[in-house]
GROMACS .gro file of C-alpha atoms in nm:
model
  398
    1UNK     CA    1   0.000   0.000   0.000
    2UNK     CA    2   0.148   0.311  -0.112
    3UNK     CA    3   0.024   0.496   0.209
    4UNK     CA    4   0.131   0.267   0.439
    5UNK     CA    5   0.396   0.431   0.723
    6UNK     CA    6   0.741   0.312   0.596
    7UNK     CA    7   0.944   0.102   0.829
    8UNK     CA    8   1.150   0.277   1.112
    9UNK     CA    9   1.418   0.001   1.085
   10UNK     CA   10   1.408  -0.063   0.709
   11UNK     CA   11   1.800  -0.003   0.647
   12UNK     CA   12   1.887  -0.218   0.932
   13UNK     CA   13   1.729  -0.503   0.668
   14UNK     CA   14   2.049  -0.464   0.451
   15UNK     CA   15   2.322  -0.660   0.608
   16UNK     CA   16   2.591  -0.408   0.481
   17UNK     CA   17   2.448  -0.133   0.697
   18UNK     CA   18   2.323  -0.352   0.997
   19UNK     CA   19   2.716  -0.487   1.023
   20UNK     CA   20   2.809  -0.110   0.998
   21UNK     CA   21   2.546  -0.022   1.256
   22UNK     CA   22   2.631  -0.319   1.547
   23UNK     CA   23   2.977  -0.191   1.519
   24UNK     CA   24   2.992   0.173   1.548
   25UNK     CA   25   2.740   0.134   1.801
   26UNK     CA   26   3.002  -0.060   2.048
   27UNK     CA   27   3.284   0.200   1.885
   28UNK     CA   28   3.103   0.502   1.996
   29UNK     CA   29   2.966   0.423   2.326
   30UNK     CA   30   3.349   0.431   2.368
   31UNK     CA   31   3.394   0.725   2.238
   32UNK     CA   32   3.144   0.894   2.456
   33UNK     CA   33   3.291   0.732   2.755
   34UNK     CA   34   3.624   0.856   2.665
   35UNK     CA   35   3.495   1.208   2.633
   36UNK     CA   36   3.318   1.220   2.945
   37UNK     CA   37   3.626   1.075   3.153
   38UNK     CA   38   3.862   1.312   2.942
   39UNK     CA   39   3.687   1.623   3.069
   40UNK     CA   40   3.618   1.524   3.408
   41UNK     CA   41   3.996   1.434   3.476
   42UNK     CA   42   4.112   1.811   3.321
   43UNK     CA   43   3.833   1.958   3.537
   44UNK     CA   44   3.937   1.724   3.846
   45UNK     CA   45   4.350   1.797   3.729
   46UNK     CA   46   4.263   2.206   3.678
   47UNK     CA   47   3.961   2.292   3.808
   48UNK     CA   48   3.994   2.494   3.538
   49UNK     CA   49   3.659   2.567   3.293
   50UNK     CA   50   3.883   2.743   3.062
   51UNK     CA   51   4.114   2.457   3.010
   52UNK     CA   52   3.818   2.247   2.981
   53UNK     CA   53   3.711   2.475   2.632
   54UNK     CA   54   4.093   2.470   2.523
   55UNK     CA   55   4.112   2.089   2.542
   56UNK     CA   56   3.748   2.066   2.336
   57UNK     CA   57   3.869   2.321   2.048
   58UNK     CA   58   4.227   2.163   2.089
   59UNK     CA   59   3.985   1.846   1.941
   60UNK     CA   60   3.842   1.991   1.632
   61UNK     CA   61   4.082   2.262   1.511
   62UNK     CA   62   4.246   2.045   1.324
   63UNK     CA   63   3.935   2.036   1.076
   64UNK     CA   64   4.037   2.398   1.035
   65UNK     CA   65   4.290   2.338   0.838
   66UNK     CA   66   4.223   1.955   0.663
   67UNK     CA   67   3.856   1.926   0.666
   68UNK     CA   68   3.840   2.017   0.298
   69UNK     CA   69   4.166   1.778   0.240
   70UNK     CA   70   3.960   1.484   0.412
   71UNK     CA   71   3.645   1.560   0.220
   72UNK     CA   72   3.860   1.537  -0.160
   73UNK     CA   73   3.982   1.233   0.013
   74UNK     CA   74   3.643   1.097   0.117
   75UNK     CA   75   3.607   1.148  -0.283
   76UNK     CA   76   3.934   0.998  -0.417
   77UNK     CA   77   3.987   0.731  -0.204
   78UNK     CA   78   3.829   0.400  -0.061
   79UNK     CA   79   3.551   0.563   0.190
   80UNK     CA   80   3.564   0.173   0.401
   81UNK     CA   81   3.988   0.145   0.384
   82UNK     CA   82   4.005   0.568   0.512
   83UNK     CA   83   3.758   0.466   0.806
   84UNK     CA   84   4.002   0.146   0.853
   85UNK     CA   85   4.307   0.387   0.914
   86UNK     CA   86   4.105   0.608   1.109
   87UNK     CA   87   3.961   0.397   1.329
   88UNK     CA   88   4.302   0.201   1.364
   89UNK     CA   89   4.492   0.563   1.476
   90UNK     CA   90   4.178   0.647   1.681
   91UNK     CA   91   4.255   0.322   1.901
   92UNK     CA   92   4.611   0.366   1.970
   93UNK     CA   93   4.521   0.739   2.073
   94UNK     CA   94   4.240   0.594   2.351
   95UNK     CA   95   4.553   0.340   2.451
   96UNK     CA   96   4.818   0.618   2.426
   97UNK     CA   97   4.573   0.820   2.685
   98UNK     CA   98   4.495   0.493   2.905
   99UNK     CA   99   4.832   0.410   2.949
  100UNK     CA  100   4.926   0.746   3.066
  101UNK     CA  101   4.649   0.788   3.299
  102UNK     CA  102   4.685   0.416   3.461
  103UNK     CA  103   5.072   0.494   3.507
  104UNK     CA  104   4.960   0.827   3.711
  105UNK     CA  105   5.174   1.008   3.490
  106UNK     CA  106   4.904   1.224   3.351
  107UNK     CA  107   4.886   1.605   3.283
  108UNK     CA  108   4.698   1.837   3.131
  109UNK     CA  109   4.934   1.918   2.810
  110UNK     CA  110   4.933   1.532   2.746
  111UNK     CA  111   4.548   1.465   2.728
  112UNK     CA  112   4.507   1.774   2.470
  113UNK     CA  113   4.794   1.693   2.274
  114UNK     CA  114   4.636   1.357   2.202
  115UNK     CA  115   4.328   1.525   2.169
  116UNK     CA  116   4.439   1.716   1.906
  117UNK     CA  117   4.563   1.362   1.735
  118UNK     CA  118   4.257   1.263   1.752
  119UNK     CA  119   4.110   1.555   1.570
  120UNK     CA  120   4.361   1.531   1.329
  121UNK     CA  121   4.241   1.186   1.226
  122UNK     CA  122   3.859   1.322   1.266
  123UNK     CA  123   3.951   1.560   0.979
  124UNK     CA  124   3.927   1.235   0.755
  125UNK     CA  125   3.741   1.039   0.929
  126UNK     CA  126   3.389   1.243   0.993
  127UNK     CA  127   3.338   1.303   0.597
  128UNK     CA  128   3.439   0.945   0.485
  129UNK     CA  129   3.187   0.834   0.763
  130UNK     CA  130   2.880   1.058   0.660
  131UNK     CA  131   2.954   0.982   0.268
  132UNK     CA  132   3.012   0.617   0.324
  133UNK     CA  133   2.658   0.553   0.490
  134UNK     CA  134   2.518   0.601   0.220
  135UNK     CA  135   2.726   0.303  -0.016
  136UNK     CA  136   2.527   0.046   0.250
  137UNK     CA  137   2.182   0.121   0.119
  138UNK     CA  138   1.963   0.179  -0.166
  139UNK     CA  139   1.907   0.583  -0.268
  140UNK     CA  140   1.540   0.520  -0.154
  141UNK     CA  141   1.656   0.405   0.214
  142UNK     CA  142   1.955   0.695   0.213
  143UNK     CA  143   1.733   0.928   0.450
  144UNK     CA  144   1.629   0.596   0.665
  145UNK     CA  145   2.018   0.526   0.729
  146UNK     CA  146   2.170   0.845   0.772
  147UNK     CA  147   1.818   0.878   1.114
  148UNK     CA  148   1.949   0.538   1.191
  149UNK     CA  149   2.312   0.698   1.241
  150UNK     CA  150   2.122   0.955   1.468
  151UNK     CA  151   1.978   0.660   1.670
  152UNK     CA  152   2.318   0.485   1.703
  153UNK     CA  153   2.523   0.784   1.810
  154UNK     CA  154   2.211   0.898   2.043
  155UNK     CA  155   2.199   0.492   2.188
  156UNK     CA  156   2.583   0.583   2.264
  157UNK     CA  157   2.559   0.888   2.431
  158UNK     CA  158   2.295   0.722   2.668
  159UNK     CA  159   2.512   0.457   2.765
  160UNK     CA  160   2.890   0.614   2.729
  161UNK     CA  161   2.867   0.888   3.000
  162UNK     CA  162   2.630   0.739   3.221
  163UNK     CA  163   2.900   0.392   3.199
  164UNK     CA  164   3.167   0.611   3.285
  165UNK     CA  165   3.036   0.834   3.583
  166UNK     CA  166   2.977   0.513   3.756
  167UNK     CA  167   3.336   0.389   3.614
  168UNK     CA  168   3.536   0.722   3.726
  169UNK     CA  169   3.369   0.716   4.082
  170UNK     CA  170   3.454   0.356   4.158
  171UNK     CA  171   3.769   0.292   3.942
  172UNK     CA  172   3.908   0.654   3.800
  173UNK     CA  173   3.923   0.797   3.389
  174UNK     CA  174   4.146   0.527   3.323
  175UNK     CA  175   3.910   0.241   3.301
  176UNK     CA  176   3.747   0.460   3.068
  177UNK     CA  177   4.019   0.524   2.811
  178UNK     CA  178   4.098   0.132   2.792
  179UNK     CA  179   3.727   0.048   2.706
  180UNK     CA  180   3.735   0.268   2.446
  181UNK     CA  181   4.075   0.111   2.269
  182UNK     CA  182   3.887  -0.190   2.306
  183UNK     CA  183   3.545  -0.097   2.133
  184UNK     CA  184   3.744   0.018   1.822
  185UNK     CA  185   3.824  -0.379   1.781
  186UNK     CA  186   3.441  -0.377   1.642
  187UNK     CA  187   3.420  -0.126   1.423
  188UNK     CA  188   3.701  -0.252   1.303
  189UNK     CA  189   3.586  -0.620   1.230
  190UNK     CA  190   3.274  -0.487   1.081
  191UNK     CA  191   3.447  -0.258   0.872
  192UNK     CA  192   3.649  -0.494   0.779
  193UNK     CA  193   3.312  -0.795   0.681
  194UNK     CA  194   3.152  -0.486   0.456
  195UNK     CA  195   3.142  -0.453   0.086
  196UNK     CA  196   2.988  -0.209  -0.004
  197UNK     CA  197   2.673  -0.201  -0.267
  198UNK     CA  198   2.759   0.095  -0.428
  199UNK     CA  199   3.176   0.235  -0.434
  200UNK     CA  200   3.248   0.561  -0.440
  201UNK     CA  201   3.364   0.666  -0.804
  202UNK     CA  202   3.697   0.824  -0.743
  203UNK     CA  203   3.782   1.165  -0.862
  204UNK     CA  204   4.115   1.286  -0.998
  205UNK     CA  205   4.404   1.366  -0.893
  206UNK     CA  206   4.427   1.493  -0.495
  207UNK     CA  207   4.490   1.871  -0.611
  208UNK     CA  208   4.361   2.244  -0.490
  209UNK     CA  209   4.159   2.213  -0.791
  210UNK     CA  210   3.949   1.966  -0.656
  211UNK     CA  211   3.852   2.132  -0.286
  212UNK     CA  212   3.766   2.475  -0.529
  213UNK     CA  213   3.562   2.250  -0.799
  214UNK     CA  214   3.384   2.103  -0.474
  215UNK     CA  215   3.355   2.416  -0.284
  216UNK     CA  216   3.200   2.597  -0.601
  217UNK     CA  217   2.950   2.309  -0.638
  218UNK     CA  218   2.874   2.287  -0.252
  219UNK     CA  219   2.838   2.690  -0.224
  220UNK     CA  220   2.642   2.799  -0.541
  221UNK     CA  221   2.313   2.686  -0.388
  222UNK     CA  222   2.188   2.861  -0.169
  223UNK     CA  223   1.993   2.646  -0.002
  224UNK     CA  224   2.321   2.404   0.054
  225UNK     CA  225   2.475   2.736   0.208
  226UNK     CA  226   2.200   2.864   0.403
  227UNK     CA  227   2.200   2.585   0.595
  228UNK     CA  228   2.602   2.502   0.629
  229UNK     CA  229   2.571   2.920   0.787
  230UNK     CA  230   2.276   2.806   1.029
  231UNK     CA  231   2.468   2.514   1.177
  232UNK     CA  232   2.761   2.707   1.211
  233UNK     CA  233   2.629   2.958   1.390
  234UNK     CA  234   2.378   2.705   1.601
  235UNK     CA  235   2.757   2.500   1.644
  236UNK     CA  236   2.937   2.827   1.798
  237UNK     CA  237   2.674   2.918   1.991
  238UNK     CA  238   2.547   2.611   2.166
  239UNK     CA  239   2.783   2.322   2.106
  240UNK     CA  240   3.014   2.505   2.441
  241UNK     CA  241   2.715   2.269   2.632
  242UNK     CA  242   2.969   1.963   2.581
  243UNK     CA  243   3.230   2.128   2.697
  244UNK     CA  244   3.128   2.312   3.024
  245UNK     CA  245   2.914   1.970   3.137
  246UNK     CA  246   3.177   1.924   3.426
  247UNK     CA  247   3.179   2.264   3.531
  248UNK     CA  248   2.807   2.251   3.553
  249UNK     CA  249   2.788   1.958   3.721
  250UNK     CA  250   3.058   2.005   3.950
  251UNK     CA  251   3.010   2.388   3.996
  252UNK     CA  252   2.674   2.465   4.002
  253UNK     CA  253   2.445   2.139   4.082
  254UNK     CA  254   2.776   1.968   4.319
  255UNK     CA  255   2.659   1.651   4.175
  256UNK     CA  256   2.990   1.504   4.078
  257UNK     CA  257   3.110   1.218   3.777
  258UNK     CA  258   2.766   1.013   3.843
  259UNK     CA  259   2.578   1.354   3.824
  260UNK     CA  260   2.766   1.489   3.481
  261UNK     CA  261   2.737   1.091   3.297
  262UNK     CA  262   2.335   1.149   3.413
  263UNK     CA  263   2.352   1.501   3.223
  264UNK     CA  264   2.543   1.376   2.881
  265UNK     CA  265   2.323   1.053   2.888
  266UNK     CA  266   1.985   1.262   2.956
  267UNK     CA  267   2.097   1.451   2.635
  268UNK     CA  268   2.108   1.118   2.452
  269UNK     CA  269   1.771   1.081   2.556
  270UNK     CA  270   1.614   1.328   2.388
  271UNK     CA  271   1.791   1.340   2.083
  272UNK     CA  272   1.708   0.966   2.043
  273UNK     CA  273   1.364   1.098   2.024
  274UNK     CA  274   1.445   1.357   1.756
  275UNK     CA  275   1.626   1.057   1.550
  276UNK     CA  276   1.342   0.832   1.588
  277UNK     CA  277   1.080   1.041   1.434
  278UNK     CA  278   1.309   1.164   1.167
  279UNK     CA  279   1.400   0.811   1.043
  280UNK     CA  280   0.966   0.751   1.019
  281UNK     CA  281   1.072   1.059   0.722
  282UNK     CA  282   0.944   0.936   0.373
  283UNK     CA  283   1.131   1.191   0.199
  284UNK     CA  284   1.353   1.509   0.272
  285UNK     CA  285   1.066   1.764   0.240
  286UNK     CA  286   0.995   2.020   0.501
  287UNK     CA  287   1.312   1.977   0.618
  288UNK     CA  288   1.424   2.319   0.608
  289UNK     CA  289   1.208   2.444   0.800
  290UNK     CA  290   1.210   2.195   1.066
  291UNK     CA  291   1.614   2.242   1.096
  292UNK     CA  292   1.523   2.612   1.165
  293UNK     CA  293   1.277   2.521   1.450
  294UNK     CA  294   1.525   2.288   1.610
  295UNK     CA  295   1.765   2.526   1.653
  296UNK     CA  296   1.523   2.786   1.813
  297UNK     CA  297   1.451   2.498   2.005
  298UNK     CA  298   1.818   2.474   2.130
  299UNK     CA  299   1.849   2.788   2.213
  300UNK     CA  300   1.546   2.772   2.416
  301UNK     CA  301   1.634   2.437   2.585
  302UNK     CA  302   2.012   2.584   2.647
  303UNK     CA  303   1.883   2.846   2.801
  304UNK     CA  304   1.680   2.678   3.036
  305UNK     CA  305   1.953   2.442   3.137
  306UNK     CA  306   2.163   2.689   3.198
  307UNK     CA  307   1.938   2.828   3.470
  308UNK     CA  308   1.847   2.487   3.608
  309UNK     CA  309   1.981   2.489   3.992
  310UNK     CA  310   1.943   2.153   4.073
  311UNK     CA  311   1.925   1.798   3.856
  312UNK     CA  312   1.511   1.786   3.898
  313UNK     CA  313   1.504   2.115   3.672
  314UNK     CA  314   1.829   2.019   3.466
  315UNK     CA  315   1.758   1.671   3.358
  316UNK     CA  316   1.424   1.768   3.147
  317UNK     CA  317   1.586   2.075   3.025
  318UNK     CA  318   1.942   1.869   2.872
  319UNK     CA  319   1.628   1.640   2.721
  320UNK     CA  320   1.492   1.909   2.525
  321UNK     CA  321   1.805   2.046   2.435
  322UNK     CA  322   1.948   1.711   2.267
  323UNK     CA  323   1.580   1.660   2.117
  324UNK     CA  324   1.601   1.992   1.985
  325UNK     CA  325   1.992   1.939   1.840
  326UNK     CA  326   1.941   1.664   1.720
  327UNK     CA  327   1.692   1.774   1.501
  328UNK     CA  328   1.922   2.046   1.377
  329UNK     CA  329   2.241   1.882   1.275
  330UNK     CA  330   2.059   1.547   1.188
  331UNK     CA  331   1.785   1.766   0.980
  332UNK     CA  332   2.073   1.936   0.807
  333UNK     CA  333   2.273   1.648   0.734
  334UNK     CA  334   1.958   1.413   0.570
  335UNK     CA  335   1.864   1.737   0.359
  336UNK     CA  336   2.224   1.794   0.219
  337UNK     CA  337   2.267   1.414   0.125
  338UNK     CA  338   1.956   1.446  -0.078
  339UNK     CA  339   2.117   1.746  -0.226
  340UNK     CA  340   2.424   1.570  -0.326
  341UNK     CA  341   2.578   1.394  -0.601
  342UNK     CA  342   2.806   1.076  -0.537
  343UNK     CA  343   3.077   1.274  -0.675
  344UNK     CA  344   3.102   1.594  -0.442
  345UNK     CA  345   2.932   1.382  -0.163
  346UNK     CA  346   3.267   1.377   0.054
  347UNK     CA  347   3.349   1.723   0.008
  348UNK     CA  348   2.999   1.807   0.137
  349UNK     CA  349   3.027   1.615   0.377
  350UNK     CA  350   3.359   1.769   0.465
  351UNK     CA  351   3.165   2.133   0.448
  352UNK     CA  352   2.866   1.946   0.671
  353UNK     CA  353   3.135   1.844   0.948
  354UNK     CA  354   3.341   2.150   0.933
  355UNK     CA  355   3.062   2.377   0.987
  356UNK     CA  356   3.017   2.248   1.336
  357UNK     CA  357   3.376   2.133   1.423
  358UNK     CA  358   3.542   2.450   1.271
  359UNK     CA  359   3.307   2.690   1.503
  360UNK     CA  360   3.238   2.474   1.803
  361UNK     CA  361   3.632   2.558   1.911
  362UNK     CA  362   3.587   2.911   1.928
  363UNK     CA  363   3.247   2.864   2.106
  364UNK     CA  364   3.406   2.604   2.324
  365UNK     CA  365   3.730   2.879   2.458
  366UNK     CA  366   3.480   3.162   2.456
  367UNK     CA  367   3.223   2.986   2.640
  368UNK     CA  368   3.549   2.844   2.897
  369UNK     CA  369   3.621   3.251   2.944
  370UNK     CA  370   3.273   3.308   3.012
  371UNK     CA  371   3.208   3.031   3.256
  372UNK     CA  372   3.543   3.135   3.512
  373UNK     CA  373   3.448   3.475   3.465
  374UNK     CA  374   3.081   3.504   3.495
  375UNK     CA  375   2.963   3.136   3.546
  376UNK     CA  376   2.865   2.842   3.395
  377UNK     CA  377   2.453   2.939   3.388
  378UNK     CA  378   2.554   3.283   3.201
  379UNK     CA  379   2.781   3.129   2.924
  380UNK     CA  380   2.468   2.871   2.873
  381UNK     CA  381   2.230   3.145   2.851
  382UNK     CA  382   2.400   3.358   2.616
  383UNK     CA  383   2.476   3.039   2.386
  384UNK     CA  384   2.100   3.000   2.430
  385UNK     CA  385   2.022   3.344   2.288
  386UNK     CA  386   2.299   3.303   2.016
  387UNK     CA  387   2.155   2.963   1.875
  388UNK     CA  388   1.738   3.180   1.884
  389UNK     CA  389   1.912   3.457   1.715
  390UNK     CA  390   2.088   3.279   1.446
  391UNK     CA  391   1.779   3.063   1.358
  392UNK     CA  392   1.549   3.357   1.295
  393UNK     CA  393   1.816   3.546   1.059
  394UNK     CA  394   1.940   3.239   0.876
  395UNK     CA  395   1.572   3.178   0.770
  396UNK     CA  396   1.613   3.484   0.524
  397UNK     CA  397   1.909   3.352   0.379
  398UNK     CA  398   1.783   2.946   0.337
   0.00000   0.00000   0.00000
């Protein structure tokens, strides 16, 4: 029946996509863990909130200057053997950072160091990622798959943080860092079972040429641009919520690692919501507009977080603000594969990641000023009013 709802789990039917699935789900419930312990030891080492927004930017400036090189790449090369390499130098940066921290030996210029690494090899990993989700499926299930992504990375930040506030209270960070060498072993073995349906067709030559041919075909459309601007913005302003978590936690609500896990996992929560009802999407209209209302949403939510005094008030209000971001970056991401060719899809993708990962330092040391200076519950309120404000003027431009 042609009316019939379409299936919420319909991509999850191909076996390329469900092995991909299974295995960055283990990966990045690692991942989260590993962020979570990484900025509760700097806050526990420091005490510092500014050192807590240096170590986040010190994470994704590197896509300031090779996002665009891992995007051509994303295009020239294998998508599955760059995410093989990546997530290969991803794991011996969680051991390098476990090994430290077991030995005692830790300090604060060796965790961002390594998380700088790490960003380096996000600069190539993130677009091959996004652009290689979509070999595992047929173009009709494309939107289903890239809302399942949203589920898996939502199902992750559920179970990451909360794992490891119970993990740094009873056993310290370290614990943390080795579980998340050892989830990489499954991402890797399903990486490694996938072929996928449809190849990427490799471009030329890796060249300037290339990022200025993709950047011409990304930018000329305007609606391609007005929404790269909007998640920018929506990443500088409201994206320092990662990054000032411990602060918060610690700071304001005294509610400690088990207290700041509850916080990350309760935004999980709700932006598992947001993925679920965009993967019941038949198609990528309306979109648009809907990314515009989540990130009035986030603004909102942010806000209200940031005023929340104690976890009764704070866990509802870190729901709606992961519903509401989710919907944004998810939104975005589903309408600009649609807008895509196989061809520029890397670089795209490339644009897609940089616009949050490129921003979200700046936010993330501005915020970190804010918060020592003025608090944690101002810098959350003015990201608030930054992610309202940028919604209603980017809806003139999209």
């Amino acid at each position: 029946m042609s009316g019939a709802r379409p299936s919420l789990w319909r991509a999850l039917h191909r076996r390329e996509y469900r092995l991909y699935f299974c295995g960055q789900l283990v990966s990045m419930s690692g991942t989260w863990m590993q962020q979570t312990a990484q900025g509760w030891l700097v806050y526990r080492l420091t005490g510092s909130a500014v050192l807590l927004g240096l170590t986040a930017a010190s994470s994704q400036a590197p896509a300031l200057v090779l996002g665009l090189a891992g995007g051509v790449g994303a295009d020239r090369w294998d998508r599955r053997k760059v995410l093989l390499w990546t997530q290969a130098l991803a794991l011996l940066q969680a051991a390098a950072l476990a090994v430290l921290t077991s030995m005692g030996r830790v300090q604060v210029w060796h965790v961002i160091t390594l998380a700088a690494c790490l960003g380096v090899v996000n600069a190539f990993d993130m677009p091959a990622r996004q652009a290689f989700v979509t070999e595992l499926v047929p173009p009709e299930e494309m939107g289903n798959a890239i809302a399942l992504s949203g589920i898996l990375i939502n199902a992750s930040r559920m179970v990451g943080p909360a794992l490891a506030g119970i993990l740094i209270a009873r056993s310290g960070e370290a614990s943390c860092f080795w579980l998340n060498a050892s989830s990489y072993l499954a991402v890797l073995a399903s990486l490694w079972a996938i072929r996928p349906r449809r190849p990427a067709a490799p471009i030329g030559e890796f060249a300037a040429t290339h990022i200025r041919e993709g950047l011409g075909y990304v930018l000329r459309d305007p609606e391609r641009r007005g929404l790269l601007l909007l998640l920018a913005a929506v990443s500088l302003a409201g994206m320092p919520l990662f990054s000032l978590m411990p602060a918060f936690s610690e700071g304001v609500l005294k509610a400690g690692p088990r207290g700041m896990g509850l916080l990350t996992a309760a935004v999980g929560f709700g932006a598992m919501g947001a993925s679920l009802l965009l993967a019941r999407l038949r198609g990528p209209e309306g979109l648009v507009q809907t990314v515009g209302r989540g990130a009035v949403g986030f603004g909102l939510a942010l806000a209200a977080f940031g005023f929340s005094d104690r976890m009764g008030l704070a866990v509802p209000a870190a729901m709606a603000a992961g519903f509401a971001m989710m919907t944004t970056f998810a939104g975005g991401n589903i309408r600009l594969q649609y807008r895509s060719d196989d061809a520029h899809r890397g670089r795209l993708m490339s644009l897609f990641s940089m616009s949050f990962t490129t921003t979200a330092p700046f936010g993330a040391l501005v915020a970190g000023w804010a918060a020592e200076r003025f608090g944690a519950p101002f810098a959350l309120a003015v990201g608030g009013a930054g992610c309202a404000t940028a919604a209603s003027n980017c809806g003139k431009i999209v």
